[in-house]
Amino acid sequence: MSSNSQTSRQIPAEDVRKRGSDGHLRLKGDAKPSVGAKREYRHKDNRSESFTTPETDRPSSRCKDWGSEVEQDEMKMSVNRDMQRYRRRILTAEFASRERKISSGSCDSRDSASPAELETDENVLLRRQKQINYGKNTLAYDRYINEVPKHVRQPGVHPRTPNKFRKYSRRSWDQQIKMWRVKLHAWDPPAQDGDLQAIDQIDLGDVMDIELDPDVEIDSQYPCKTSAEDEMDCYSGTPRKMQKTEELGQA
Amino acid sequence: MEGSGKEEYKIQSFDMETQKLLKTALKDPSAVDLEKVSNVIVDQSLKDQVFSKEAGRICYTIVQAEAKQNNGNVFRRNLLTRLQQEFKGREETRKRSVQEWVCYVSFICNVFDYLKVNNMPMMALVHPVYDCLFRLAQPDSLGNEEEVDCLVLALHRIGEQLERMSLQRMDELFCLLRDGFLLQESLTSLGRLLLLEVLEFRAGGWTLSETAQKYYYSEVVD
């Protein structure tokens, strides 16, 4: 019954304190703490403190500290916003290409995915967004976007942020991310003494990075299977800018 | 500019060095130890009644400043971690010092009020805040004017938002308040007055009717 796309933001009855996120049953009016601070709290039966049995109809993150929870909610909101913007972009692109067809009589089918083929699973989108964030939170990315404005970028030559809204298999997606990050390394700052520099605010609106032409996608030979992702990552927050882009262990 | 800054954030109660630290945090978050800043703010909120009711605003400004400057959220994360620790130990805090407990509740409610995420309240705080208010609605707390006052002030400030987040829990809370008002003998007359006012306040859709406003808030004319 619970759903993250609800607009009224009411917490359904089943969610209300039947179980605290530490797994313990909570009785009505029981003022037990809902979460424990990571450092001091141990469950009585010595379960790992990430053990939870939330009573929702879909897997939810096992984050137990408020900091992580808030960060995750924030990411969810921004992903949802991106989704809406992307949908609008697709619609306007479709509309524009239809107009071209009518006026020029060409059979140019350069539409991108119709809404039915969009990736909408929130867990998948969040995981992908997190991977994208890691890449964008780098000096290399900063230098890249400053050096190469969008209109001069050439497909194949310049790295392009993978489109998180398209359906890809897990492997395909991970591969795209890997290659994207490898390509970004070309813009790594020259090796110097390791001063962390102040970084400008990064633009997380990568919706505008997403090209709508399908024929220049990276790795389009991978099958576009529907992926049923049940990843339950605990998002540890917005990654900080790093001088080296080694999170994914790329050479 | 200096003077209005102090008043707006109510940081007069801090010593000069700490005031300087806070002002720097507001303008240039990366230049300070944000964990220290959040601890300073939380510690003071637990001691200072006035500050605990207003500290949310300075927290929000620092969060925004840090996000804008380097997309970081060190301050917010530390703040929430401290809040969560204090939440976990709130029963002990209350036993040790009712005043500190009351300050904590005011503070977490104020943070809930100000620290929005994309203009939405932080979901993570909804149930903890409710838990605190439910505690304040217990018989032993209702007999304490300090705690009743804290409870009704919180409901005035954030009741409507909380209700939107969970109507069911607000209903349950108000059942307790009604019961307390009717049945609990240890309530002082001031305590009863405060409860009655907040019962009418919610019943009126989180606003007081004109007549009720006159009843509760007009000066008594001799």
XYZ file of C-alpha atoms in Angstrom:
473
model
C 0.000 0.000 0.000
C 2.899 2.343 0.598
C 4.309 4.052 -2.398
C 6.960 6.664 -2.823
C 5.132 8.455 -5.564
C 2.265 9.436 -3.326
C 1.609 13.133 -3.499
C -0.090 13.581 -0.162
C 2.972 12.284 1.671
C 0.897 10.588 4.305
C 2.599 7.682 5.956
C 0.341 4.645 5.523
C -1.023 2.935 8.580
C 1.090 -0.176 8.069
C 4.226 1.887 8.243
C 3.298 3.714 11.367
C 5.525 2.349 14.038
C 4.477 -1.248 13.814
C 8.138 -1.936 13.729
C 10.890 0.445 14.485
C 13.612 0.435 11.930
C 15.695 -1.553 14.396
C 13.339 -4.445 13.855
C 11.680 -4.388 17.252
C 7.914 -4.454 17.362
C 6.499 -1.261 18.701
C 3.296 -1.221 20.655
C 0.828 1.590 20.526
C 1.932 4.539 22.560
C 5.268 2.938 23.218
C 7.856 5.643 23.253
C 10.806 3.479 22.301
C 13.423 5.203 20.201
C 12.845 4.619 16.531
C 16.491 4.371 15.614
C 19.691 3.811 17.485
C 22.880 5.789 17.128
C 25.282 3.641 15.225
C 28.131 3.778 17.628
C 26.476 2.684 20.851
C 23.401 0.683 20.062
C 23.443 -3.092 19.936
C 20.412 -5.257 19.471
C 19.766 -7.537 22.411
C 20.136 -10.654 20.332
C 23.317 -9.312 18.767
C 21.883 -8.922 15.324
C 23.832 -6.681 13.026
C 22.495 -3.202 13.439
C 21.599 -3.010 9.792
C 18.998 -5.759 10.274
C 15.529 -4.442 9.706
C 12.217 -5.896 8.665
C 10.267 -2.962 7.395
C 6.703 -3.774 6.553
C 6.455 -2.197 3.175
C 5.659 -3.839 -0.105
C 9.040 -3.133 -1.627
C 12.599 -3.297 -0.409
C 13.690 -0.160 1.350
C 17.115 1.024 2.212
C 18.498 -0.170 5.505
C 19.809 3.263 6.410
C 19.271 3.757 10.077
C 20.793 7.108 10.745
C 18.922 10.294 10.134
C 21.740 11.846 8.108
C 21.689 9.088 5.526
C 17.941 8.931 5.474
C 17.647 12.621 4.706
C 20.288 12.399 1.999
C 18.502 9.516 0.402
C 15.172 11.332 0.462
C 16.855 14.296 -1.106
C 18.247 12.167 -3.888
C 14.859 10.581 -4.470
C 13.289 13.981 -4.877
C 15.883 15.130 -7.336
C 15.604 11.920 -9.358
C 11.838 12.358 -9.522
C 12.273 15.911 -10.666
C 14.748 14.789 -13.327
C 12.258 12.197 -14.471
C 9.559 14.770 -15.004
C 11.868 17.056 -16.855
C 13.084 14.202 -19.021
C 9.563 13.166 -19.866
C 8.784 16.700 -20.928
C 11.893 16.792 -23.067
C 10.949 13.575 -24.797
C 7.488 14.876 -25.490
C 8.717 18.125 -26.951
C 11.285 16.266 -29.033
C 8.629 13.906 -30.324
C 6.419 16.814 -31.128
C 9.187 18.637 -32.934
C 10.170 15.593 -34.963
C 6.563 14.974 -35.911
C 6.392 18.504 -37.225
C 9.537 17.895 -39.242
C 8.045 14.736 -40.709
C 4.905 16.525 -41.719
C 6.725 19.413 -43.350
C 9.603 17.528 -44.942
C 7.939 14.187 -45.570
C 10.951 12.317 -44.243
C 10.718 9.087 -42.321
C 13.262 10.089 -39.802
C 12.639 8.074 -36.658
C 14.979 9.708 -34.255
C 12.611 9.603 -31.332
C 14.064 8.328 -28.161
C 12.378 5.874 -25.861
C 8.656 6.211 -25.473
C 7.507 6.543 -21.884
C 6.691 2.839 -21.713
C 10.366 2.010 -22.122
C 11.666 4.280 -19.418
C 13.361 2.953 -16.356
C 11.097 3.889 -13.478
C 12.212 1.639 -10.660
C 13.249 4.032 -7.954
C 15.921 1.795 -6.490
C 17.547 1.445 -9.875
C 17.356 5.164 -10.593
C 18.844 6.032 -7.220
C 21.689 3.610 -7.651
C 22.410 4.940 -11.118
C 22.216 8.523 -9.918
C 24.666 7.723 -7.182
C 27.086 6.257 -9.718
C 26.690 9.318 -11.902
C 27.280 11.563 -8.906
C 30.575 9.822 -8.199
C 31.706 10.583 -11.701
C 30.535 14.155 -11.664
C 32.051 14.901 -8.295
C 35.536 14.803 -9.763
C 38.016 17.402 -10.854
C 38.258 15.652 -14.201
C 34.564 16.184 -14.844
C 34.768 19.808 -13.823
C 37.663 20.421 -16.147
C 35.919 18.562 -18.938
C 32.719 20.564 -18.833
C 34.616 23.803 -18.656
C 36.884 22.885 -21.526
C 34.412 21.305 -23.898
C 31.055 23.075 -24.217
C 28.156 20.879 -25.244
C 27.844 22.101 -28.784
C 31.390 21.071 -29.726
C 31.190 17.628 -28.218
C 31.543 14.795 -30.656
C 29.919 11.442 -30.032
C 32.448 8.697 -29.468
C 35.236 11.179 -28.865
C 33.890 12.994 -25.856
C 32.511 11.180 -22.816
C 28.762 11.334 -22.400
C 26.836 10.751 -19.219
C 24.845 7.543 -19.513
C 21.102 8.081 -19.618
C 19.715 6.750 -16.395
C 16.156 6.745 -17.703
C 16.701 4.186 -20.408
C 16.227 0.504 -19.877
C 19.518 -1.322 -19.689
C 20.600 -4.520 -18.088
C 22.643 -4.126 -14.956
C 25.785 -5.234 -16.727
C 25.233 -2.919 -19.625
C 24.704 0.034 -17.358
C 27.714 -0.693 -15.183
C 29.816 -1.052 -18.298
C 28.632 2.288 -19.640
C 29.502 3.955 -16.366
C 32.926 2.357 -16.359
C 33.706 3.500 -19.859
C 32.376 6.962 -19.184
C 34.634 7.318 -16.194
C 37.635 5.932 -18.004
C 37.092 8.486 -20.743
C 36.788 11.265 -18.198
C 40.262 10.436 -16.935
C 41.625 12.188 -20.007
C 40.763 15.409 -18.192
C 42.434 14.530 -14.916
C 44.468 17.425 -13.623
C 48.218 17.062 -14.165
C 49.814 15.250 -11.228
C 50.927 17.821 -8.655
C 51.389 18.085 -4.925
C 48.086 16.924 -3.483
C 46.287 20.089 -2.504
C 42.563 19.628 -2.457
C 41.215 22.642 -4.214
C 37.962 24.378 -3.665
C 35.480 23.008 -6.145
C 32.684 24.896 -7.792
C 29.246 23.630 -7.254
C 28.579 20.729 -9.566
C 25.498 20.626 -11.670
C 23.471 17.568 -10.796
C 20.905 18.353 -13.430
C 22.304 15.750 -15.750
C 18.978 15.571 -17.482
C 20.249 18.224 -19.828
C 23.259 16.061 -20.630
C 21.098 13.300 -21.952
C 21.075 13.233 -25.714
C 17.868 12.124 -27.297
C 19.346 10.497 -30.401
C 19.480 6.746 -29.941
C 21.938 5.963 -32.712
C 24.893 7.430 -30.893
C 24.451 5.549 -27.635
C 27.473 3.926 -26.130
C 27.369 0.126 -26.148
C 24.161 -0.090 -28.068
C 24.991 -3.672 -28.911
C 24.056 -4.731 -25.391
C 20.534 -6.067 -25.143
C 18.080 -3.758 -23.472
C 16.504 -6.210 -21.103
C 14.239 -5.131 -18.337
C 16.159 -5.358 -15.156
C 14.492 -6.263 -11.919
C 16.791 -4.680 -9.438
C 16.518 -5.433 -5.824
C 19.678 -3.673 -4.763
C 19.485 -2.350 -1.300
C 22.425 -0.020 -1.144
C 22.717 2.187 1.828
C 23.476 5.561 0.398
C 26.136 7.156 2.441
C 25.462 10.581 1.089
C 26.490 12.897 -1.653
C 29.997 12.008 -2.598
C 32.544 14.726 -2.110
C 34.756 16.030 -4.810
C 37.899 13.986 -5.029
C 41.127 14.754 -6.718
C 41.520 11.200 -7.944
C 38.659 9.352 -9.490
C 39.351 6.009 -7.942
C 35.995 5.015 -6.470
C 35.375 2.451 -9.170
C 38.973 1.362 -9.202
C 39.563 2.350 -12.782
C 43.038 2.564 -14.252
C 24.582 44.571 9.537
C 26.405 43.073 12.504
C 23.654 43.931 14.916
C 20.826 42.593 12.825
C 22.768 39.392 12.239
C 23.045 38.777 15.941
C 19.399 39.411 16.582
C 18.189 37.343 13.707
C 20.056 34.278 14.842
C 19.890 34.997 18.530
C 23.533 34.249 19.118
C 24.073 36.893 21.769
C 24.306 34.235 24.437
C 27.497 32.811 22.949
C 30.928 34.106 23.869
C 32.667 36.319 21.350
C 34.917 33.644 19.936
C 31.979 31.331 19.282
C 29.976 34.150 17.757
C 32.835 34.725 15.381
C 32.937 31.030 14.552
C 29.237 31.010 13.766
C 29.393 34.116 11.642
C 32.210 32.609 9.604
C 30.245 29.410 9.234
C 27.368 31.400 7.809
C 29.499 33.085 5.186
C 32.290 30.649 4.470
C 31.457 27.155 5.714
C 34.527 25.475 4.259
C 36.718 27.666 6.394
C 35.502 26.202 9.668
C 35.218 22.843 11.344
C 31.561 22.178 10.677
C 31.383 19.287 13.077
C 32.505 21.620 15.815
C 29.977 24.212 14.722
C 27.123 21.745 14.866
C 28.197 20.572 18.314
C 28.390 24.138 19.551
C 24.882 24.819 18.324
C 23.398 21.627 19.713
C 25.093 22.045 23.094
C 23.824 25.567 23.432
C 20.322 24.569 22.368
C 20.188 22.108 25.215
C 21.038 24.785 27.738
C 19.409 27.931 26.458
C 15.618 28.031 26.250
C 15.536 31.057 24.017
C 18.124 29.724 21.605
C 16.533 26.295 21.411
C 13.403 27.843 19.971
C 15.241 29.755 17.278
C 18.343 27.743 16.428
C 16.693 26.111 13.451
C 17.129 29.187 11.399
C 20.869 29.482 11.787
C 21.164 25.760 11.069
C 19.244 26.176 7.855
C 21.407 29.057 6.723
C 24.603 27.111 7.329
C 23.222 24.092 5.481
C 22.343 26.266 2.502
C 25.676 28.027 2.577
C 27.601 24.767 2.603
C 25.517 23.292 -0.197
C 26.019 26.344 -2.301
C 29.700 26.624 -1.650
C 30.820 23.067 -2.323
C 27.726 20.915 -2.504
C 28.612 19.480 0.887
C 26.394 18.467 3.750
C 28.856 17.853 6.539
C 27.067 20.255 8.824
C 23.634 18.791 8.273
C 24.886 15.279 8.688
C 26.626 16.073 11.959
C 23.634 17.979 13.216
C 21.296 15.102 12.490
C 23.662 12.596 14.068
C 23.794 14.625 17.267
C 20.038 15.047 17.243
C 19.645 11.330 16.860
C 22.012 10.567 19.712
C 20.187 12.945 21.998
C 16.903 11.454 20.887
C 18.052 8.022 21.839
C 18.983 9.216 25.320
C 15.992 11.460 25.853
C 14.439 9.524 28.719
C 17.654 9.731 30.694
C 17.919 13.405 29.811
C 14.447 14.006 31.131
C 15.244 12.238 34.405
C 18.403 14.249 34.774
C 16.968 17.633 33.841
C 13.472 18.437 32.673
C 14.729 21.747 31.399
C 17.291 20.110 29.135
C 14.617 17.714 27.855
C 12.311 20.572 27.093
C 15.114 22.422 25.322
C 15.794 19.350 23.227
C 12.194 19.070 22.127
C 12.035 22.749 21.244
C 15.215 22.401 19.285
C 14.275 19.351 17.285
C 10.911 20.897 16.480
C 12.617 24.070 15.368
C 14.990 22.117 13.160
C 12.015 20.272 11.706
C 10.398 23.605 10.986
C 13.352 25.226 9.280
C 15.467 22.486 7.773
C 13.445 21.631 4.734
C 14.685 19.510 1.892
C 13.414 20.842 -1.423
C 10.759 22.655 0.574
C 9.564 19.432 2.120
C 9.996 18.587 5.788
C 12.623 15.977 6.551
C 10.770 12.690 6.671
C 13.375 11.199 8.952
C 12.337 13.564 11.727
C 8.589 13.106 11.543
C 8.230 10.107 13.795
C 10.945 11.141 16.244
C 9.197 14.477 16.701
C 5.921 12.704 17.238
C 7.614 10.414 19.738
C 8.750 13.445 21.694
C 5.308 15.006 21.686
C 3.740 11.742 22.760
C 6.159 11.664 25.663
C 5.109 15.167 26.620
C 1.508 14.010 26.571
C 2.129 11.366 29.200
C 0.546 11.932 32.631
C 3.751 12.737 34.442
C 4.696 15.385 31.891
C 1.252 16.921 31.691
C 1.472 17.665 35.376
C 4.475 19.832 34.638
C 3.711 23.301 33.302
C 7.108 23.546 31.668
C 6.439 20.469 29.574
C 2.875 21.420 28.705
C 4.084 24.797 27.560
C 6.715 23.146 25.370
C 4.132 20.806 23.915
C 1.597 23.455 22.997
C 4.207 25.767 21.551
C 5.477 22.956 19.340
C 1.945 22.193 18.173
C 1.346 25.823 17.341
C 4.491 26.023 15.270
C 4.600 22.703 13.476
C 1.324 20.950 14.262
C -0.183 21.570 10.888
C 2.877 20.262 9.057
C 3.076 17.225 11.309
C -0.554 16.454 10.718
C 0.026 16.450 6.978
C 2.801 13.939 7.464
C 0.684 11.652 9.596
C -2.913 12.348 10.380
C -3.235 9.171 12.368
C -0.554 10.021 14.864
C -1.875 13.513 15.339
C -5.309 12.073 16.070
C -3.799 9.711 18.598
C -1.867 12.518 20.208
C -4.939 14.646 20.578
C -6.826 11.753 22.133
C -4.185 11.744 24.817
C -4.507 15.491 25.240
C -8.266 15.314 25.577
C -8.008 12.520 28.087
C -5.369 14.415 29.998
C -7.432 17.556 30.050
C -10.534 15.752 31.296
C -9.188 13.143 33.613
C -5.870 14.102 34.939
C -6.019 15.630 38.363
C -2.379 16.591 38.585
C -2.834 19.241 35.907
C -2.488 22.805 37.109
C -5.076 25.309 35.978
C -2.510 26.888 33.692
C -1.790 23.467 32.255
C -5.487 22.983 31.621
C -5.759 26.374 30.005
C -2.897 25.635 27.659
C -4.388 22.302 26.691
C -7.837 23.709 26.117
C -6.442 26.400 23.893
C -4.509 23.940 21.747
C -7.523 21.650 21.513
C -9.557 24.530 20.156
C -6.677 25.590 17.963
C -6.505 22.269 16.158
C -10.267 21.886 16.042
C -10.362 25.217 14.231
C -7.985 23.922 11.545
C -4.805 25.104 13.247
C -6.081 28.555 13.822
C -8.001 30.201 16.606
C -11.405 31.695 16.010
C -11.728 35.357 16.715
C -13.720 34.828 19.857
C -11.311 32.211 21.126
C -8.443 34.533 20.337
C -10.101 37.216 22.429
C -10.770 34.781 25.223
C -7.239 33.484 25.508
C -5.156 36.420 24.486
C -6.864 39.653 25.328
C -5.729 41.611 28.290
C -8.153 41.318 31.152
C -9.979 44.616 31.602
C -10.730 45.499 35.176
